[in-house]
XYZ file of C-alpha atoms in Angstrom:
206
model
C -42.301 94.067 -33.941
C -39.197 92.726 -32.134
C -39.405 89.429 -30.265
C -37.834 90.141 -26.855
C -38.468 86.732 -25.320
C -35.292 85.204 -23.814
C -33.310 82.731 -25.863
C -32.735 79.162 -24.715
C -29.178 80.058 -23.682
C -30.427 83.023 -21.655
C -33.048 80.889 -19.909
C -30.380 78.303 -19.101
C -28.074 80.962 -17.655
C -30.879 82.424 -15.555
C -31.950 79.059 -14.185
C -28.352 78.160 -13.339
C -27.870 81.423 -11.452
C -31.170 80.978 -9.611
C -30.086 77.501 -8.524
C -26.675 78.744 -7.375
C -28.200 81.597 -5.382
C -30.665 79.227 -3.733
C -27.903 76.730 -2.961
C -25.638 79.353 -1.396
C -28.486 80.574 0.800
C -29.517 77.075 1.887
C -25.985 75.847 2.554
C -25.547 78.972 4.700
C -28.805 78.383 6.580
C -28.717 74.599 6.979
C -25.196 73.380 6.270
C -24.150 70.676 3.824
C -25.891 67.656 5.313
C -29.340 69.269 5.757
C -29.424 70.780 2.265
C -30.779 68.537 -0.474
C -31.190 68.795 -4.223
C -34.959 68.968 -3.720
C -34.829 71.814 -1.194
C -32.558 73.794 -3.506
C -34.890 73.157 -6.433
C -37.890 74.247 -4.367
C -36.130 77.469 -3.311
C -35.103 78.192 -6.919
C -38.574 77.217 -8.198
C -37.212 74.717 -10.711
C -37.487 70.969 -11.243
C -34.897 68.909 -9.275
C -33.890 67.303 -12.573
C -32.723 70.714 -13.773
C -30.405 71.009 -10.779
C -28.871 67.662 -11.661
C -28.617 68.690 -15.305
C -26.631 71.801 -14.403
C -24.439 70.437 -11.599
C -24.497 66.639 -11.787
C -24.763 65.970 -8.050
C -25.086 67.598 -4.658
C -21.286 67.583 -4.399
C -21.001 69.367 -7.732
C -23.587 71.910 -6.634
C -21.769 72.535 -3.361
C -18.456 72.942 -5.192
C -19.905 75.519 -7.584
C -21.657 77.396 -4.769
C -18.467 77.406 -2.710
C -16.232 78.603 -5.532
C -18.581 81.456 -6.278
C -18.448 82.629 -2.671
C -14.661 82.973 -2.338
C -13.204 85.193 -5.076
C -9.424 84.934 -5.515
C -8.834 87.720 -8.037
C -7.047 89.865 -5.448
C -4.523 87.117 -4.720
C -3.994 86.347 -8.405
C -3.348 90.010 -9.160
C -1.159 90.750 -6.135
C 2.580 91.187 -6.678
C 5.166 90.150 -4.105
C 5.176 93.599 -2.493
C 1.403 93.421 -1.964
C 1.137 89.786 -0.902
C 0.708 90.083 2.865
C -1.828 92.889 2.478
C -3.751 90.805 -0.071
C -3.735 87.736 2.183
C -5.172 89.616 5.152
C -7.857 91.300 3.091
C -8.682 88.097 1.216
C -10.105 86.928 4.550
C -11.271 90.162 6.148
C -13.054 91.703 3.167
C -14.971 88.512 2.417
C -16.101 87.864 6.000
C -17.025 91.472 6.671
C -19.116 91.770 3.511
C -22.706 91.037 4.665
C -23.592 89.557 1.277
C -20.623 87.182 1.145
C -20.294 86.178 4.797
C -23.224 83.710 5.097
C -22.033 81.576 2.180
C -18.393 81.638 3.306
C -19.297 80.764 6.893
C -21.428 77.883 5.647
C -18.556 76.622 3.522
C -16.087 76.735 6.394
C -18.413 75.184 8.971
C -19.400 72.403 6.585
C -15.790 71.733 5.609
C -14.897 71.120 9.256
C -17.683 68.590 9.834
C -18.339 66.821 6.527
C -15.704 64.928 4.481
C -17.101 65.860 1.074
C -17.351 69.537 1.975
C -13.813 69.365 3.356
C -12.553 67.872 0.111
C -14.251 70.606 -1.917
C -12.721 73.260 0.347
C -9.242 71.734 0.037
C -9.137 70.695 -3.609
C -11.208 73.378 -5.305
C -11.508 76.495 -3.168
C -8.222 76.616 -1.247
C -6.235 75.173 -4.138
C -6.858 78.232 -6.325
C -5.714 80.633 -3.611
C -2.652 78.539 -2.777
C -1.660 78.236 -6.419
C -1.890 82.004 -6.859
C 0.237 82.641 -3.759
C 2.800 79.975 -4.705
C 3.156 81.500 -8.153
C 3.837 84.895 -6.589
C 6.376 83.521 -4.095
C 8.314 81.305 -6.501
C 11.173 79.001 -5.531
C 11.458 75.294 -4.825
C 9.343 75.345 -1.646
C 6.717 77.826 -2.840
C 3.871 75.304 -2.570
C 4.657 74.532 1.074
C 5.086 78.194 1.953
C 1.768 79.020 0.262
C 0.035 76.219 2.186
C 1.436 77.529 5.479
C 0.320 81.068 4.658
C -3.122 79.763 3.779
C -3.300 77.734 6.999
C -2.347 80.794 9.026
C -5.109 82.905 7.513
C -7.587 80.032 7.839
C -6.806 79.940 11.553
C -7.345 83.686 11.808
C -10.692 83.360 10.032
C -11.865 80.559 12.319
C -10.752 82.367 15.471
C -12.102 85.794 14.506
C -15.341 84.943 12.715
C -16.455 81.441 13.700
C -15.255 81.053 17.298
C -15.217 84.827 17.905
C -12.181 84.700 20.195
C -12.564 88.034 22.037
C -9.153 89.578 21.323
C -9.306 88.567 17.657
C -12.940 89.530 17.146
C -12.417 92.967 18.688
C -9.164 93.813 16.905
C -9.027 96.529 14.273
C -8.074 95.319 10.802
C -5.067 97.662 10.863
C -3.787 96.011 14.044
C -4.341 92.531 12.614
C -2.329 93.419 9.521
C 0.416 95.159 11.519
C 0.964 92.192 13.817
C 0.495 89.497 11.181
C 2.772 91.054 8.562
C 6.160 89.980 10.033
C 4.981 86.368 10.399
C 3.456 86.282 6.932
C 6.601 87.804 5.416
C 8.746 85.204 7.166
C 6.576 82.377 5.799
C 6.594 83.883 2.304
C 10.374 83.777 2.279
C 12.934 85.978 0.503
C 11.521 88.731 -1.651
C 10.333 92.314 -1.543
C 8.989 93.571 1.759
C 5.290 94.359 2.088
C 4.283 97.943 1.368
C 1.538 97.728 3.992
C -1.191 98.060 1.414
C 0.104 101.081 -0.508
C 0.815 99.230 -3.717
C -1.355 99.148 -6.847
C -3.570 96.417 -5.363
C -5.066 98.719 -2.746
C -8.793 99.163 -2.945
C -9.554 96.005 -4.888
C -11.890 93.420 -3.396
C -9.996 90.226 -2.647
């Protein structure tokens, strides 16, 4: 008779995922300041000590929850011809996915009001996206150009999804991309022009 009970490694993986899921939900519901290690542990039905064992601190937990909510694979895989399309959909696809949006909104709102959350957003979440874009752009000022591109899309996200500025909130994604593309191309600098989303990156979640 085969013993199908989970191994210690499997139990550890499951508990870690349960904690992360609970943390993402609570940070979305309550924000950074009103979410505690104990409330996360209660939601995940684990001992608070296990949360600390996995993540070290509330800051570490927030960082892991935030990183898991903002995938950057689409930006890492995008070539220069696909870059502006990937940048627009990096924001739009995430915010318009009902499963991802609560965690991403919580991250952004918290980062604007709490220093630790802001540091996590800047140094761990945004840094990965900016590094991917800078690598694609190349050149001596790639890091600055990538930061400006990131700041532009961050502003779009805040205006469209957090503040719900009427013209931005009501705009079709196609119109957003059409109007943003010349500005994004100018910030990206010399290189191949955008294909408007018809390159090999089309259809991937970013």
